mmCIF file of C-alpha atoms in Angstrom:
data_model
loop_
_atom_site.group_PDB
_atom_site.id
_atom_site.type_symbol
_atom_site.label_atom_id
_atom_site.label_comp_id
_atom_site.label_asym_id
_atom_site.label_seq_id
_atom_site.Cartn_x
_atom_site.Cartn_y
_atom_site.Cartn_z
ATOM 1 C CA MET A 1 -7.920 -91.133 32.631
ATOM 2 C CA THR A 2 -11.082 -89.087 32.369
ATOM 3 C CA TYR A 3 -12.146 -86.789 29.612
ATOM 4 C CA GLU A 4 -13.361 -83.309 30.458
ATOM 5 C CA PRO A 5 -15.393 -81.649 27.736
ATOM 6 C CA PRO A 6 -14.313 -78.182 26.688
ATOM 7 C CA ARG A 7 -15.620 -75.431 28.904
ATOM 8 C CA PRO A 8 -18.119 -72.962 27.518
ATOM 9 C CA ALA A 9 -16.727 -69.968 25.678
ATOM 10 C CA ARG A 10 -17.158 -67.712 28.733
ATOM 11 C CA GLY A 11 -14.102 -65.640 29.391
ATOM 12 C CA LEU A 12 -12.696 -65.930 25.877
ATOM 13 C CA LEU A 13 -14.058 -62.588 24.784
ATOM 14 C CA LEU A 14 -11.630 -59.814 25.433
ATOM 15 C CA THR A 15 -12.782 -56.359 24.591
ATOM 16 C CA PRO A 16 -10.037 -54.938 22.407
ATOM 17 C CA GLU A 17 -7.864 -52.104 23.632
ATOM 18 C CA ASP A 18 -9.084 -48.856 22.144
ATOM 19 C CA LYS A 19 -6.282 -46.292 22.037
ATOM 20 C CA GLU A 20 -8.421 -43.845 20.018
ATOM 21 C CA ALA A 21 -11.170 -43.625 22.651
ATOM 22 C CA PRO A 22 -10.116 -40.299 24.253
ATOM 23 C CA ALA A 23 -9.764 -38.596 20.859
ATOM 24 C CA ARG A 24 -13.059 -40.141 19.703
ATOM 25 C CA VAL A 25 -14.888 -38.775 22.737
ATOM 26 C CA ARG A 26 -13.549 -35.279 21.988
ATOM 27 C CA ARG A 27 -14.590 -35.616 18.330
ATOM 28 C CA LEU A 28 -18.074 -36.821 19.281
ATOM 29 C CA ASP A 29 -18.413 -33.870 21.668
ATOM 30 C CA ARG A 30 -17.516 -31.453 18.849
ATOM 31 C CA LEU A 31 -20.152 -33.112 16.649
ATOM 32 C CA GLY A 32 -22.705 -33.065 19.477
ATOM 33 C CA LEU A 33 -23.120 -36.838 19.316
ATOM 34 C CA GLY A 34 -23.193 -39.737 21.697
ATOM 35 C CA GLN A 35 -24.867 -38.162 24.714
ATOM 36 C CA TRP A 36 -28.598 -38.276 24.013
ATOM 37 C CA PRO A 37 -31.057 -40.020 21.697
ATOM 38 C CA GLU A 38 -31.687 -38.318 18.390
ATOM 39 C CA PRO A 39 -35.008 -38.755 16.586
ATOM 40 C CA ALA A 40 -33.307 -38.604 13.183
ATOM 41 C CA LEU A 41 -30.923 -41.391 14.191
ATOM 42 C CA ASP A 42 -33.839 -43.417 15.571
ATOM 43 C CA ALA A 43 -35.517 -42.981 12.167
ATOM 44 C CA PHE A 44 -32.291 -44.090 10.485
ATOM 45 C CA ALA A 45 -32.209 -47.206 12.693
ATOM 46 C CA VAL A 46 -35.859 -48.001 11.902
ATOM 47 C CA HIS A 47 -35.098 -47.694 8.188
ATOM 48 C CA LEU A 48 -32.044 -49.954 8.566
ATOM 49 C CA ALA A 49 -34.093 -52.561 10.456
ATOM 50 C CA ASP A 50 -36.725 -52.506 7.703
ATOM 51 C CA LEU A 51 -34.087 -52.659 4.975
ATOM 52 C CA THR A 52 -32.418 -55.729 6.478
ATOM 53 C CA GLY A 53 -35.477 -57.367 8.033
ATOM 54 C CA SER A 54 -33.816 -57.292 11.449
ATOM 55 C CA PRO A 55 -35.582 -56.926 14.791
ATOM 56 C CA TYR A 56 -32.801 -54.686 16.144
ATOM 57 C CA ALA A 57 -30.847 -51.846 14.531
ATOM 58 C CA MET A 58 -28.597 -49.267 16.142
ATOM 59 C CA VAL A 59 -26.446 -46.224 15.544
ATOM 60 C CA ASN A 60 -23.864 -46.674 18.247
ATOM 61 C CA PHE A 61 -21.194 -44.265 19.474
ATOM 62 C CA ILE A 62 -18.350 -45.764 21.491
ATOM 63 C CA GLY A 63 -16.922 -43.942 24.496
ATOM 64 C CA GLU A 64 -14.042 -44.879 26.749
ATOM 65 C CA ASP A 65 -16.048 -47.167 29.024
ATOM 66 C CA HIS A 66 -19.488 -47.409 27.444
ATOM 67 C CA GLN A 67 -21.519 -47.486 24.252
ATOM 68 C CA PHE A 68 -24.427 -45.187 23.533
ATOM 69 C CA PHE A 69 -27.210 -45.981 21.057
ATOM 70 C CA ALA A 70 -28.113 -42.537 19.733
ATOM 71 C CA GLY A 71 -30.288 -44.323 17.167
ATOM 72 C CA LEU A 72 -32.243 -47.406 18.209
ATOM 73 C CA SER A 73 -34.895 -49.621 16.677
ATOM 74 C CA ILE A 74 -36.405 -52.528 18.578
ATOM 75 C CA PRO A 75 -39.514 -54.567 17.724
ATOM 76 C CA ALA A 76 -42.792 -52.675 18.229
ATOM 77 C CA THR A 77 -43.863 -55.340 20.713
ATOM 78 C CA GLY A 78 -40.707 -54.769 22.727
ATOM 79 C CA PRO A 79 -37.556 -56.838 22.935
ATOM 80 C CA VAL A 80 -37.738 -60.345 21.554
ATOM 81 C CA ALA A 81 -38.435 -62.857 24.326
ATOM 82 C CA LYS A 82 -35.584 -65.083 25.465
ATOM 83 C CA PRO A 83 -36.026 -68.874 25.488
ATOM 84 C CA ASP A 84 -37.216 -68.698 29.107
ATOM 85 C CA GLY A 85 -40.019 -66.315 28.045
ATOM 86 C CA THR A 86 -38.659 -63.210 29.758
ATOM 87 C CA ARG A 87 -38.039 -60.012 27.845
ATOM 88 C CA PRO A 88 -34.807 -58.158 28.519
ATOM 89 C CA GLN A 89 -34.725 -54.450 29.241
ATOM 90 C CA VAL A 90 -33.204 -52.662 26.255
ATOM 91 C CA GLY A 91 -31.695 -49.289 26.987
ATOM 92 C CA ARG A 92 -29.437 -46.929 25.151
ATOM 93 C CA LEU A 93 -26.352 -47.457 27.276
ATOM 94 C CA LEU A 94 -24.205 -50.590 27.424
ATOM 95 C CA PRO A 95 -20.841 -51.274 29.012
ATOM 96 C CA ARG A 96 -18.009 -51.331 26.494
ATOM 97 C CA ASP A 97 -17.461 -55.065 27.048
ATOM 98 C CA HIS A 98 -21.007 -55.920 25.882
ATOM 99 C CA GLY A 99 -21.774 -56.524 22.252
ATOM 100 C CA PHE A 100 -19.715 -56.522 19.125
ATOM 101 C CA CYS A 101 -19.524 -52.847 18.123
ATOM 102 C CA PRO A 102 -16.322 -52.108 20.099
ATOM 103 C CA HIS A 103 -14.624 -54.794 17.997
ATOM 104 C CA VAL A 104 -15.862 -53.154 14.787
ATOM 105 C CA VAL A 105 -14.525 -49.759 15.886
ATOM 106 C CA VAL A 106 -11.080 -51.073 16.831
ATOM 107 C CA ARG A 107 -10.834 -53.327 13.733
ATOM 108 C CA ARG A 108 -12.133 -50.487 11.544
ATOM 109 C CA LYS A 109 -13.847 -53.085 9.387
ATOM 110 C CA ALA A 110 -17.322 -54.509 9.052
ATOM 111 C CA LEU A 111 -18.095 -57.579 11.123
ATOM 112 C CA VAL A 112 -20.433 -60.337 9.980
ATOM 113 C CA LEU A 113 -21.501 -62.932 12.541
ATOM 114 C CA GLU A 114 -24.118 -65.214 11.024
ATOM 115 C CA ASP A 115 -24.273 -67.267 14.228
ATOM 116 C CA VAL A 116 -22.274 -65.946 17.167
ATOM 117 C CA ARG A 117 -22.119 -69.439 18.623
ATOM 118 C CA ASP A 118 -19.839 -70.435 15.746
ATOM 119 C CA TYR A 119 -17.200 -68.034 17.070
ATOM 120 C CA PRO A 120 -15.860 -68.956 20.513
ATOM 121 C CA ARG A 121 -14.430 -65.462 20.879
ATOM 122 C CA PHE A 122 -17.913 -63.928 20.603
ATOM 123 C CA ALA A 123 -20.184 -66.691 21.926
ATOM 124 C CA GLY A 124 -19.479 -65.714 25.529
ATOM 125 C CA ASN A 125 -20.498 -62.093 25.060
ATOM 126 C CA PRO A 126 -23.082 -60.828 27.579
ATOM 127 C CA VAL A 127 -25.519 -59.781 24.822
ATOM 128 C CA VAL A 128 -25.814 -63.418 23.773
ATOM 129 C CA ASP A 129 -27.158 -64.484 27.182
ATOM 130 C CA GLU A 130 -28.829 -61.266 28.348
ATOM 131 C CA TYR A 131 -30.521 -60.263 25.082
ATOM 132 C CA GLY A 132 -30.588 -63.525 23.119
ATOM 133 C CA ILE A 133 -28.588 -62.096 20.215
ATOM 134 C CA ARG A 134 -27.484 -64.830 17.812
ATOM 135 C CA SER A 135 -26.413 -62.885 14.723
ATOM 136 C CA TYR A 136 -24.851 -59.485 14.104
ATOM 137 C CA LEU A 137 -23.895 -57.307 11.168
ATOM 138 C CA GLY A 138 -22.101 -54.011 11.750
ATOM 139 C CA ALA A 139 -19.897 -51.459 9.995
ATOM 140 C CA PRO A 140 -17.789 -48.609 11.359
ATOM 141 C CA LEU A 141 -18.663 -44.943 10.977
ATOM 142 C CA ILE A 142 -15.288 -43.660 9.763
ATOM 143 C CA ASP A 143 -15.185 -39.896 9.267
ATOM 144 C CA SER A 144 -13.063 -37.920 6.807
ATOM 145 C CA SER A 145 -10.275 -37.593 9.381
ATOM 146 C CA GLY A 146 -10.029 -41.395 9.502
ATOM 147 C CA MET A 147 -11.519 -41.708 12.978
ATOM 148 C CA ALA A 148 -13.994 -44.478 13.725
ATOM 149 C CA LEU A 149 -16.789 -42.675 15.595
ATOM 150 C CA GLY A 150 -18.984 -45.698 16.189
ATOM 151 C CA THR A 151 -21.057 -48.140 14.195
ATOM 152 C CA VAL A 152 -24.286 -48.845 12.439
ATOM 153 C CA CYS A 153 -25.443 -52.366 13.091
ATOM 154 C CA VAL A 154 -28.289 -54.833 13.043
ATOM 155 C CA ALA A 155 -28.854 -57.930 15.145
ATOM 156 C CA ASP A 156 -31.209 -60.863 15.278
ATOM 157 C CA VAL A 157 -32.156 -63.485 17.854
ATOM 158 C CA GLY A 158 -31.685 -66.312 15.369
ATOM 159 C CA PRO A 159 -28.842 -67.253 13.048
ATOM 160 C CA ARG A 160 -28.875 -65.149 9.860
ATOM 161 C CA PRO A 161 -27.090 -65.675 6.568
ATOM 162 C CA TRP A 162 -26.409 -61.971 5.953
ATOM 163 C CA GLY A 163 -24.579 -62.680 2.699
ATOM 164 C CA ARG A 164 -22.808 -60.278 0.429
ATOM 165 C CA SER A 165 -25.910 -58.113 0.011
ATOM 166 C CA GLY A 166 -26.183 -57.648 3.781
ATOM 167 C CA LEU A 167 -22.531 -56.685 4.010
ATOM 168 C CA GLU A 168 -22.856 -54.203 1.148
ATOM 169 C CA THR A 169 -26.026 -52.729 2.691
ATOM 170 C CA ILE A 170 -24.471 -52.147 6.108
ATOM 171 C CA LYS A 171 -21.285 -50.654 4.653
ATOM 172 C CA ALA A 172 -23.217 -48.311 2.337
ATOM 173 C CA SER A 173 -25.490 -47.286 5.223
ATOM 174 C CA ALA A 174 -22.476 -46.440 7.389
ATOM 175 C CA ALA A 175 -20.788 -44.455 4.619
ATOM 176 C CA GLY A 176 -23.954 -42.471 3.882
ATOM 177 C CA LEU A 177 -24.613 -41.690 7.520
ATOM 178 C CA VAL A 178 -21.100 -40.479 8.278
ATOM 179 C CA VAL A 179 -21.396 -37.916 5.458
ATOM 180 C CA GLN A 180 -24.565 -36.590 7.094
ATOM 181 C CA LEU A 181 -22.965 -36.556 10.545
ATOM 182 C CA GLU A 182 -20.009 -34.528 9.307
ATOM 183 C CA GLY A 183 -22.387 -32.187 7.480
ATOM 184 C CA ARG A 184 -23.805 -31.220 10.855
ATOM 185 C CA GLU A 185 -20.431 -29.902 11.914
ATOM 186 C CA THR A 186 -19.725 -27.829 8.821
ATOM 187 C CA ASP A 187 -23.162 -26.783 7.664
ATOM 188 C CA GLY A 188 -25.361 -27.228 10.701
ATOM 189 C CA LEU A 189 -27.462 -29.652 8.677
ATOM 190 C CA THR A 190 -30.250 -31.689 10.184
ATOM 191 C CA LEU A 191 -29.774 -35.429 9.806
ATOM 192 C CA LEU A 192 -31.755 -37.311 7.207
#
């Protein structure tokens, strides 16, 4: 009898079904969000990256088949190099099955992954291999109607003990931002 070691985690990640996606897309359209980069949201992401000491920070809106980073902060030198020395191309659009934000939106709860390799469900995610992401911290943007519009999140290329303070920071950041986003709709306010 021979022993076969467990196969890598590939294929274990299933992007959760998102029954709210059509309604979310309509809500984002009404708010004028999720279709183009916004300088104020980029500034928010830069602040969040500085606050958490993370190389990557995003304000992410989730559509039916994709994610859009309306706010994005990456290292000034460009994306962090992968172990092979190459630097991935970082854009504002990702398929829905990439990354961890779609899970946050469907779960409607913050997600803390100190080392994604510790979680077989997430270790096989394309952002782990393509972008070298090893840790993630994200919280949903839940508006006053109860809809999860997207996320605010940070990521790092090494394991990170985010701790309770990291969790509290990301949740408070999400709550503060959603108030500003809804203010746009009612008062025509400029973000930040």
